[in-house]
């Protein structure tokens, strides 16, 4: 009966029922079908917006109005009338209603998503005005367009208000080109070139989306997260089997997020937004507001490196509104704010509170031991392999409650793991807290010792360098 209730809930939505036959035919939840339909329509609308409502063809007022109206239409189509409000307080009320009124224990695509993005944008703009980074207060049209534009209203990412206004008013690409490092007396040759086309970047990102969708259909659905808390599996499977399944099921769960964020990035690029500048190879880069770096995630050799490459713009937001402003306990307060922003499911709090001692332990280990492994390329390779495995297992252990959501399955999973990561990280953080060792002098002489362990044991990637520059200052959590 419980399974039947969950299946019924999967095909319910507060938004439009027009695509219910499609949902039932393919066996996908209706809220996700509505979301995907809006995003695909948004991709087409983004190209139309760039080509037929470009700054040379339409005034900023028209562009603001069209972006806002399309965004509101998407929100109402997906979620109905619930989501037309803002700020953290109301967001929390909506998160509570989502959990206890609609569908407890089911990770759904609902109206809380746009509210989370709007909350980020409102607070980002407020702090930019407070800090003097944005001098002019936005008009009502600009304010609504920034918060509700169709490019980012459903899944983000949050972005800089000034960059968005530059995009609407047609200064976005020119300003980025003028900031290129080759500039000399205001001229760098790029100011005379036509605006770079985003078509190549969009096609590349859509190919990534297709790969993620295929992976989801073939692999992810065969490795359900809920099986990690299955009573029979936990009771009869050996510890190493349980650990292995947890690792691969978490790995398999990532492409769903990769798909959503990469498609959102492609939509912004399709409209001509997200141009970062000219990369080191002299090619246009469209990663200004990218929200993830898949290469950096999959090869991360530290907890911090993983987080810095995952949901990048949210990391930037947390750093701006909390980490940089908190007088004390910055890591702890930032993780708690992140949990509150995500919602009220207990699993979110298990995840982010668990991340605190892991972050402290990872920072202490790096500070006390990493310099010993930098005198030999071979030794450093071994260190990178070990830290990669440890990081991926720690991430698996940490984010499992985030996907399990409720207390009962979370505790079943943690008991099956004997709370080993909690125990180890707390002991390590406590033991090494006051211990500081001088760096090995030979470390300074080795050119291969990178400033971040994210270089890992794999070859460098141009995608990594492009995307990491956008969040190189994202020090929300220490290594």
Short mmCIF file of N, CA, C and O in Angstrom, two decimals, residues 288-396:
data_model
loop_
_atom_site.label_atom_id
_atom_site.label_comp_id
_atom_site.label_asym_id
_atom_site.label_seq_id
_atom_site.Cartn_x
_atom_site.Cartn_y
_atom_site.Cartn_z
N UNK A 288 30.81 31.30 -17.45
CA UNK A 288 30.74 32.31 -16.40
C UNK A 288 29.82 31.88 -15.26
O UNK A 288 30.14 32.10 -14.08
N UNK A 289 28.69 31.29 -15.58
CA UNK A 289 27.74 30.91 -14.53
C UNK A 289 27.54 29.40 -14.48
O UNK A 289 26.49 28.91 -14.06
N UNK A 290 28.56 28.64 -14.91
CA UNK A 290 28.44 27.19 -14.83
C UNK A 290 28.27 26.78 -13.37
O UNK A 290 28.81 27.41 -12.46
N UNK A 291 27.51 25.73 -13.14
CA UNK A 291 27.16 25.34 -11.78
C UNK A 291 27.86 24.08 -11.32
O UNK A 291 27.66 23.64 -10.19
N UNK A 292 28.64 23.46 -12.19
CA UNK A 292 29.38 22.29 -11.77
C UNK A 292 30.54 22.05 -12.72
O UNK A 292 30.56 22.57 -13.84
N UNK A 293 31.51 21.29 -12.25
CA UNK A 293 32.64 20.87 -13.07
C UNK A 293 32.77 19.37 -12.90
O UNK A 293 33.28 18.89 -11.88
N UNK A 294 32.28 18.62 -13.86
CA UNK A 294 32.22 17.17 -13.72
C UNK A 294 33.61 16.57 -13.54
O UNK A 294 33.82 15.68 -12.72
N UNK A 295 34.58 17.07 -14.31
CA UNK A 295 35.96 16.57 -14.18
C UNK A 295 36.48 16.82 -12.76
O UNK A 295 37.07 15.93 -12.14
N UNK A 296 36.26 18.02 -12.26
CA UNK A 296 36.73 18.34 -10.91
C UNK A 296 36.05 17.50 -9.84
O UNK A 296 36.67 17.13 -8.83
N UNK A 297 34.76 17.18 -10.05
CA UNK A 297 34.02 16.37 -9.08
C UNK A 297 34.56 14.94 -9.07
O UNK A 297 34.84 14.37 -8.01
N UNK A 298 34.68 14.36 -10.24
CA UNK A 298 35.04 12.94 -10.32
C UNK A 298 36.50 12.68 -9.99
O UNK A 298 36.86 11.55 -9.67
N UNK A 299 37.36 13.70 -10.05
CA UNK A 299 38.78 13.49 -9.73
C UNK A 299 39.20 14.21 -8.46
O UNK A 299 40.39 14.32 -8.18
N UNK A 300 38.24 14.68 -7.68
CA UNK A 300 38.56 15.43 -6.47
C UNK A 300 39.35 14.58 -5.48
O UNK A 300 38.99 13.44 -5.20
N UNK A 301 40.43 15.15 -4.96
CA UNK A 301 41.24 14.45 -3.97
C UNK A 301 41.15 15.10 -2.59
O UNK A 301 41.96 14.82 -1.72
N UNK A 302 40.18 15.98 -2.42
CA UNK A 302 39.91 16.54 -1.10
C UNK A 302 38.44 16.89 -1.00
O UNK A 302 37.76 17.11 -2.01
N UNK A 303 37.94 16.93 0.21
CA UNK A 303 36.54 17.25 0.46
C UNK A 303 36.22 18.64 -0.07
O UNK A 303 35.18 18.87 -0.69
N UNK A 304 37.11 19.59 0.16
CA UNK A 304 36.90 20.96 -0.29
C UNK A 304 36.86 21.05 -1.82
O UNK A 304 36.01 21.74 -2.39
N UNK A 305 37.76 20.35 -2.48
CA UNK A 305 37.79 20.39 -3.94
C UNK A 305 36.48 19.87 -4.52
O UNK A 305 35.95 20.42 -5.49
N UNK A 306 35.96 18.80 -3.93
CA UNK A 306 34.68 18.27 -4.40
C UNK A 306 33.59 19.33 -4.26
O UNK A 306 32.84 19.59 -5.19
N UNK A 307 33.50 19.94 -3.08
CA UNK A 307 32.44 20.92 -2.84
C UNK A 307 32.60 22.14 -3.73
O UNK A 307 31.62 22.71 -4.22
N UNK A 308 33.83 22.55 -3.98
CA UNK A 308 34.08 23.72 -4.83
C UNK A 308 33.65 23.50 -6.28
O UNK A 308 33.44 24.46 -7.01
N UNK A 309 33.55 22.24 -6.69
CA UNK A 309 33.16 21.94 -8.06
C UNK A 309 31.70 21.50 -8.18
O UNK A 309 31.23 21.24 -9.28
N UNK A 310 31.01 21.41 -7.05
CA UNK A 310 29.62 20.94 -7.03
C UNK A 310 28.72 22.11 -6.66
O UNK A 310 28.93 22.78 -5.66
N UNK A 311 27.68 22.37 -7.46
CA UNK A 311 26.74 23.47 -7.21
C UNK A 311 27.52 24.75 -6.94
O UNK A 311 27.38 25.40 -5.89
N UNK A 312 28.33 25.13 -7.89
CA UNK A 312 29.32 26.20 -7.73
C UNK A 312 28.68 27.52 -7.32
O UNK A 312 29.15 28.19 -6.40
N UNK A 313 27.62 27.91 -8.00
CA UNK A 313 27.04 29.22 -7.73
C UNK A 313 26.40 29.28 -6.34
O UNK A 313 26.40 30.35 -5.71
N UNK A 314 25.89 28.16 -5.85
CA UNK A 314 25.39 28.14 -4.48
C UNK A 314 26.55 28.29 -3.50
O UNK A 314 26.43 28.95 -2.47
N UNK A 315 27.70 27.67 -3.82
CA UNK A 315 28.89 27.86 -2.99
C UNK A 315 29.33 29.31 -2.93
O UNK A 315 29.70 29.82 -1.87
N UNK A 316 29.29 29.98 -4.09
CA UNK A 316 29.63 31.40 -4.13
C UNK A 316 28.64 32.21 -3.28
O UNK A 316 29.03 33.12 -2.54
N UNK A 317 27.36 31.87 -3.38
CA UNK A 317 26.34 32.57 -2.59
C UNK A 317 26.57 32.37 -1.09
O UNK A 317 26.52 33.34 -0.32
N UNK A 318 26.82 31.15 -0.67
CA UNK A 318 27.07 30.87 0.75
C UNK A 318 28.29 31.62 1.26
O UNK A 318 28.31 32.14 2.38
N UNK A 319 29.32 31.68 0.43
CA UNK A 319 30.53 32.41 0.82
C UNK A 319 30.23 33.91 0.98
O UNK A 319 30.69 34.55 1.92
N UNK A 320 29.43 34.44 0.05
CA UNK A 320 29.14 35.88 0.05
C UNK A 320 28.27 36.29 1.22
O UNK A 320 28.55 37.30 1.88
N UNK A 321 27.22 35.52 1.48
CA UNK A 321 26.23 35.96 2.48
C UNK A 321 26.52 35.45 3.88
O UNK A 321 25.97 35.98 4.85
N UNK A 322 27.37 34.42 4.01
CA UNK A 322 27.60 33.86 5.34
C UNK A 322 29.08 33.73 5.69
O UNK A 322 29.54 34.35 6.65
N UNK A 323 29.83 32.96 4.94
CA UNK A 323 31.20 32.63 5.33
C UNK A 323 32.06 33.87 5.51
O UNK A 323 32.79 33.99 6.50
N UNK A 324 31.98 34.80 4.55
CA UNK A 324 32.81 35.99 4.61
C UNK A 324 32.36 36.98 5.68
O UNK A 324 33.10 37.90 6.02
N UNK A 325 31.15 36.80 6.21
CA UNK A 325 30.59 37.78 7.15
C UNK A 325 30.52 37.27 8.58
O UNK A 325 30.35 38.06 9.51
N UNK A 326 30.62 35.96 8.77
CA UNK A 326 30.51 35.41 10.12
C UNK A 326 31.78 35.71 10.91
O UNK A 326 32.88 35.43 10.44
N UNK A 327 31.65 36.27 12.10
CA UNK A 327 32.85 36.59 12.90
C UNK A 327 33.54 35.36 13.45
O UNK A 327 34.75 35.34 13.63
N UNK A 328 32.76 34.32 13.75
CA UNK A 328 33.31 33.07 14.29
C UNK A 328 32.52 31.89 13.74
O UNK A 328 31.43 32.05 13.23
N UNK A 329 33.11 30.70 13.88
CA UNK A 329 32.44 29.45 13.48
C UNK A 329 31.92 29.55 12.04
O UNK A 329 30.79 29.18 11.75
N UNK A 330 32.77 30.02 11.16
CA UNK A 330 32.31 30.28 9.79
C UNK A 330 31.92 29.00 9.05
O UNK A 330 30.91 28.98 8.34
N UNK A 331 32.71 27.95 9.20
CA UNK A 331 32.40 26.69 8.51
C UNK A 331 31.09 26.12 9.04
O UNK A 331 30.20 25.73 8.28
N UNK A 332 30.95 26.10 10.36
CA UNK A 332 29.76 25.52 10.97
C UNK A 332 28.49 26.29 10.56
O UNK A 332 27.48 25.69 10.17
N UNK A 333 28.56 27.62 10.64
CA UNK A 333 27.39 28.43 10.31
C UNK A 333 27.04 28.32 8.82
O UNK A 333 25.86 28.32 8.45
N UNK A 334 28.05 28.20 7.97
CA UNK A 334 27.80 28.08 6.54
C UNK A 334 27.11 26.76 6.21
O UNK A 334 26.16 26.72 5.42
N UNK A 335 27.57 25.68 6.83
CA UNK A 335 26.91 24.40 6.60
C UNK A 335 25.47 24.40 7.11
O UNK A 335 24.57 23.85 6.49
N UNK A 336 25.25 25.02 8.27
CA UNK A 336 23.88 25.07 8.81
C UNK A 336 22.97 25.90 7.91
O UNK A 336 21.81 25.53 7.66
N UNK A 337 23.48 27.03 7.40
CA UNK A 337 22.68 27.83 6.47
C UNK A 337 22.37 27.03 5.21
O UNK A 337 21.25 27.08 4.69
N UNK A 338 23.33 26.27 4.73
CA UNK A 338 23.11 25.45 3.54
C UNK A 338 22.00 24.43 3.79
O UNK A 338 21.13 24.21 2.94
N UNK A 339 22.01 23.81 4.96
CA UNK A 339 20.97 22.84 5.30
C UNK A 339 19.60 23.52 5.36
O UNK A 339 18.61 23.01 4.82
N UNK A 340 19.54 24.68 6.02
CA UNK A 340 18.28 25.41 6.13
C UNK A 340 17.76 25.82 4.76
O UNK A 340 16.56 25.73 4.49
N UNK A 341 18.65 26.26 3.90
CA UNK A 341 18.26 26.67 2.54
C UNK A 341 17.71 25.48 1.75
O UNK A 341 16.75 25.62 0.99
N UNK A 342 18.29 24.30 1.92
CA UNK A 342 17.83 23.14 1.17
C UNK A 342 16.45 22.69 1.63
O UNK A 342 15.68 22.17 0.81
N UNK A 343 16.10 22.84 2.89
CA UNK A 343 14.79 22.42 3.34
C UNK A 343 14.79 21.91 4.76
O UNK A 343 15.72 22.14 5.53
N UNK A 344 13.71 21.19 5.13
CA UNK A 344 13.56 20.73 6.51
C UNK A 344 13.61 19.22 6.64
O UNK A 344 13.36 18.69 7.72
N UNK A 345 13.89 18.51 5.58
CA UNK A 345 14.07 17.08 5.72
C UNK A 345 15.25 16.81 6.65
O UNK A 345 16.32 17.42 6.52
N UNK A 346 15.10 15.89 7.60
CA UNK A 346 16.21 15.58 8.52
C UNK A 346 17.49 15.17 7.80
O UNK A 346 18.59 15.45 8.27
N UNK A 347 17.33 14.50 6.65
CA UNK A 347 18.52 14.05 5.91
C UNK A 347 19.44 15.17 5.53
O UNK A 347 20.67 15.01 5.50
N UNK A 348 18.89 16.36 5.22
CA UNK A 348 19.73 17.50 4.87
C UNK A 348 20.62 17.89 6.04
O UNK A 348 21.80 18.22 5.87
N UNK A 349 20.05 17.86 7.24
CA UNK A 349 20.81 18.27 8.43
C UNK A 349 21.83 17.21 8.81
O UNK A 349 22.94 17.54 9.27
N UNK A 350 21.47 15.92 8.66
CA UNK A 350 22.46 14.87 8.86
C UNK A 350 23.65 15.09 7.93
O UNK A 350 24.81 14.97 8.35
N UNK A 351 23.38 15.41 6.68
CA UNK A 351 24.46 15.58 5.70
C UNK A 351 25.36 16.74 6.06
O UNK A 351 26.60 16.60 6.13
N UNK A 352 24.80 17.92 6.29
CA UNK A 352 25.64 19.10 6.47
C UNK A 352 26.29 19.16 7.86
O UNK A 352 27.39 19.70 8.00
N UNK A 353 25.65 18.58 8.86
CA UNK A 353 26.30 18.52 10.17
C UNK A 353 27.42 17.48 10.16
O UNK A 353 28.49 17.70 10.75
N UNK A 354 27.19 16.38 9.46
CA UNK A 354 28.26 15.38 9.31
C UNK A 354 29.46 15.97 8.57
O UNK A 354 30.61 15.62 8.85
N UNK A 355 29.19 16.88 7.64
CA UNK A 355 30.28 17.47 6.85
C UNK A 355 31.22 18.33 7.69
O UNK A 355 32.37 18.54 7.30
N UNK A 356 30.75 18.83 8.83
CA UNK A 356 31.59 19.72 9.65
C UNK A 356 32.83 19.01 10.18
O UNK A 356 33.96 19.45 9.93
N UNK A 357 32.69 17.89 10.93
CA UNK A 357 33.92 17.22 11.41
C UNK A 357 34.77 16.66 10.28
O UNK A 357 36.00 16.60 10.39
N UNK A 358 34.12 16.23 9.19
CA UNK A 358 34.90 15.71 8.05
C UNK A 358 35.75 16.81 7.46
O UNK A 358 36.93 16.61 7.13
N UNK A 359 35.19 18.01 7.33
CA UNK A 359 35.95 19.14 6.81
C UNK A 359 37.12 19.47 7.73
O UNK A 359 38.25 19.71 7.28
N UNK A 360 36.87 19.49 9.03
CA UNK A 360 37.94 19.79 9.99
C UNK A 360 39.05 18.73 9.93
O UNK A 360 40.24 19.05 9.96
N UNK A 361 38.64 17.47 9.83
CA UNK A 361 39.63 16.39 9.78
C UNK A 361 40.44 16.46 8.49
O UNK A 361 41.67 16.30 8.50
N UNK A 362 39.76 16.72 7.36
CA UNK A 362 40.46 16.80 6.07
C UNK A 362 41.45 17.95 6.07
O UNK A 362 42.58 17.83 5.57
N UNK A 363 41.06 19.07 6.65
CA UNK A 363 41.95 20.22 6.74
C UNK A 363 43.18 19.89 7.59
O UNK A 363 44.32 20.22 7.24
N UNK A 364 42.95 19.23 8.72
CA UNK A 364 44.06 18.89 9.62
C UNK A 364 45.02 17.90 8.98
O UNK A 364 46.24 18.04 9.10
N UNK A 365 44.48 16.90 8.30
CA UNK A 365 45.33 15.90 7.64
C UNK A 365 46.18 16.56 6.56
O UNK A 365 47.38 16.31 6.45
N UNK A 366 45.56 17.41 5.76
CA UNK A 366 46.29 18.08 4.68
C UNK A 366 47.42 18.95 5.25
O UNK A 366 48.55 18.93 4.76
N UNK A 367 47.12 19.69 6.31
CA UNK A 367 48.10 20.60 6.88
C UNK A 367 49.28 19.85 7.50
O UNK A 367 50.42 20.29 7.43
N UNK A 368 48.98 18.68 8.10
CA UNK A 368 50.02 17.98 8.85
C UNK A 368 50.80 16.94 8.04
O UNK A 368 51.93 16.60 8.42
N UNK A 369 50.21 16.44 6.95
CA UNK A 369 50.85 15.31 6.29
C UNK A 369 51.14 15.53 4.81
O UNK A 369 52.05 14.88 4.27
N UNK A 370 50.40 16.39 4.14
CA UNK A 370 50.54 16.46 2.69
C UNK A 370 51.97 16.82 2.26
O UNK A 370 52.47 16.30 1.25
N UNK A 371 52.62 17.69 3.00
CA UNK A 371 53.96 18.15 2.58
C UNK A 371 54.98 17.01 2.56
O UNK A 371 56.00 17.09 1.88
N UNK A 372 54.70 15.92 3.29
CA UNK A 372 55.63 14.78 3.29
C UNK A 372 55.60 14.02 1.96
O UNK A 372 56.52 13.24 1.68
N UNK A 373 54.56 14.23 1.16
CA UNK A 373 54.38 13.44 -0.06
C UNK A 373 54.69 14.23 -1.32
O UNK A 373 54.36 13.79 -2.41
N UNK A 374 55.37 15.37 -1.18
CA UNK A 374 55.62 16.21 -2.34
C UNK A 374 57.05 16.16 -2.85
O UNK A 374 57.41 16.88 -3.77
N UNK A 375 57.89 15.31 -2.28
CA UNK A 375 59.29 15.24 -2.68
C UNK A 375 59.52 14.29 -3.85
O UNK A 375 60.60 14.29 -4.43
N UNK A 376 58.55 13.49 -4.15
CA UNK A 376 58.70 12.53 -5.24
C UNK A 376 57.39 12.46 -6.02
O UNK A 376 56.31 12.38 -5.43
N UNK A 377 57.52 12.48 -7.32
CA UNK A 377 56.32 12.43 -8.16
C UNK A 377 55.56 11.12 -7.94
O UNK A 377 54.33 11.09 -7.92
N UNK A 378 56.29 10.02 -7.80
CA UNK A 378 55.65 8.73 -7.56
C UNK A 378 54.93 8.68 -6.23
O UNK A 378 53.81 8.15 -6.13
N UNK A 379 55.57 9.23 -5.19
CA UNK A 379 54.94 9.24 -3.86
C UNK A 379 53.69 10.11 -3.88
O UNK A 379 52.66 9.76 -3.28
N UNK A 380 53.77 11.24 -4.57
CA UNK A 380 52.61 12.12 -4.64
C UNK A 380 51.47 11.44 -5.39
O UNK A 380 50.29 11.62 -5.06
N UNK A 381 51.78 10.63 -6.40
CA UNK A 381 50.75 9.90 -7.13
C UNK A 381 50.03 8.94 -6.20
O UNK A 381 48.79 8.84 -6.22
N UNK A 382 50.79 8.25 -5.37
CA UNK A 382 50.18 7.34 -4.40
C UNK A 382 49.28 8.12 -3.43
O UNK A 382 48.16 7.71 -3.13
N UNK A 383 49.78 9.25 -2.96
CA UNK A 383 49.00 10.11 -2.07
C UNK A 383 47.70 10.56 -2.73
O UNK A 383 46.62 10.53 -2.12
N UNK A 384 47.78 10.95 -4.00
CA UNK A 384 46.58 11.40 -4.72
C UNK A 384 45.57 10.28 -4.88
O UNK A 384 44.36 10.50 -4.75
N UNK A 385 46.04 9.07 -5.17
CA UNK A 385 45.13 7.94 -5.33
C UNK A 385 44.42 7.64 -4.01
O UNK A 385 43.21 7.44 -3.96
N UNK A 386 45.20 7.64 -2.92
CA UNK A 386 44.61 7.35 -1.61
C UNK A 386 43.61 8.43 -1.21
O UNK A 386 42.50 8.13 -0.74
N UNK A 387 43.99 9.69 -1.41
CA UNK A 387 43.09 10.78 -1.01
C UNK A 387 41.86 10.85 -1.92
O UNK A 387 40.78 11.24 -1.47
N UNK A 388 42.01 10.44 -3.20
CA UNK A 388 40.83 10.39 -4.07
C UNK A 388 39.84 9.36 -3.54
O UNK A 388 38.64 9.65 -3.41
N UNK A 389 40.33 8.15 -3.22
CA UNK A 389 39.44 7.10 -2.71
C UNK A 389 38.80 7.52 -1.39
O UNK A 389 37.59 7.34 -1.18
N UNK A 390 39.60 8.11 -0.50
CA UNK A 390 39.07 8.54 0.79
C UNK A 390 38.02 9.64 0.61
O UNK A 390 36.98 9.65 1.29
N UNK A 391 38.28 10.57 -0.30
CA UNK A 391 37.34 11.66 -0.55
C UNK A 391 36.02 11.13 -1.10
O UNK A 391 34.94 11.52 -0.62
N UNK A 392 36.08 10.25 -2.09
CA UNK A 392 34.86 9.73 -2.69
C UNK A 392 34.05 8.90 -1.69
O UNK A 392 32.81 8.99 -1.66
N UNK A 393 34.71 8.13 -0.84
CA UNK A 393 33.99 7.36 0.18
C UNK A 393 33.40 8.27 1.24
O UNK A 393 32.28 8.04 1.72
N UNK A 394 34.13 9.33 1.60
CA UNK A 394 33.61 10.28 2.59
C UNK A 394 32.40 11.03 2.04
O UNK A 394 31.41 11.26 2.75
N UNK A 395 32.47 11.40 0.78
CA UNK A 395 31.33 12.08 0.14
C UNK A 395 30.13 11.15 0.10
O UNK A 395 29.00 11.54 0.39
N UNK A 396 30.36 9.90 -0.27
CA UNK A 396 29.30 8.90 -0.31
C UNK A 396 28.62 8.79 1.06
O UNK A 396 27.38 8.84 1.15
#
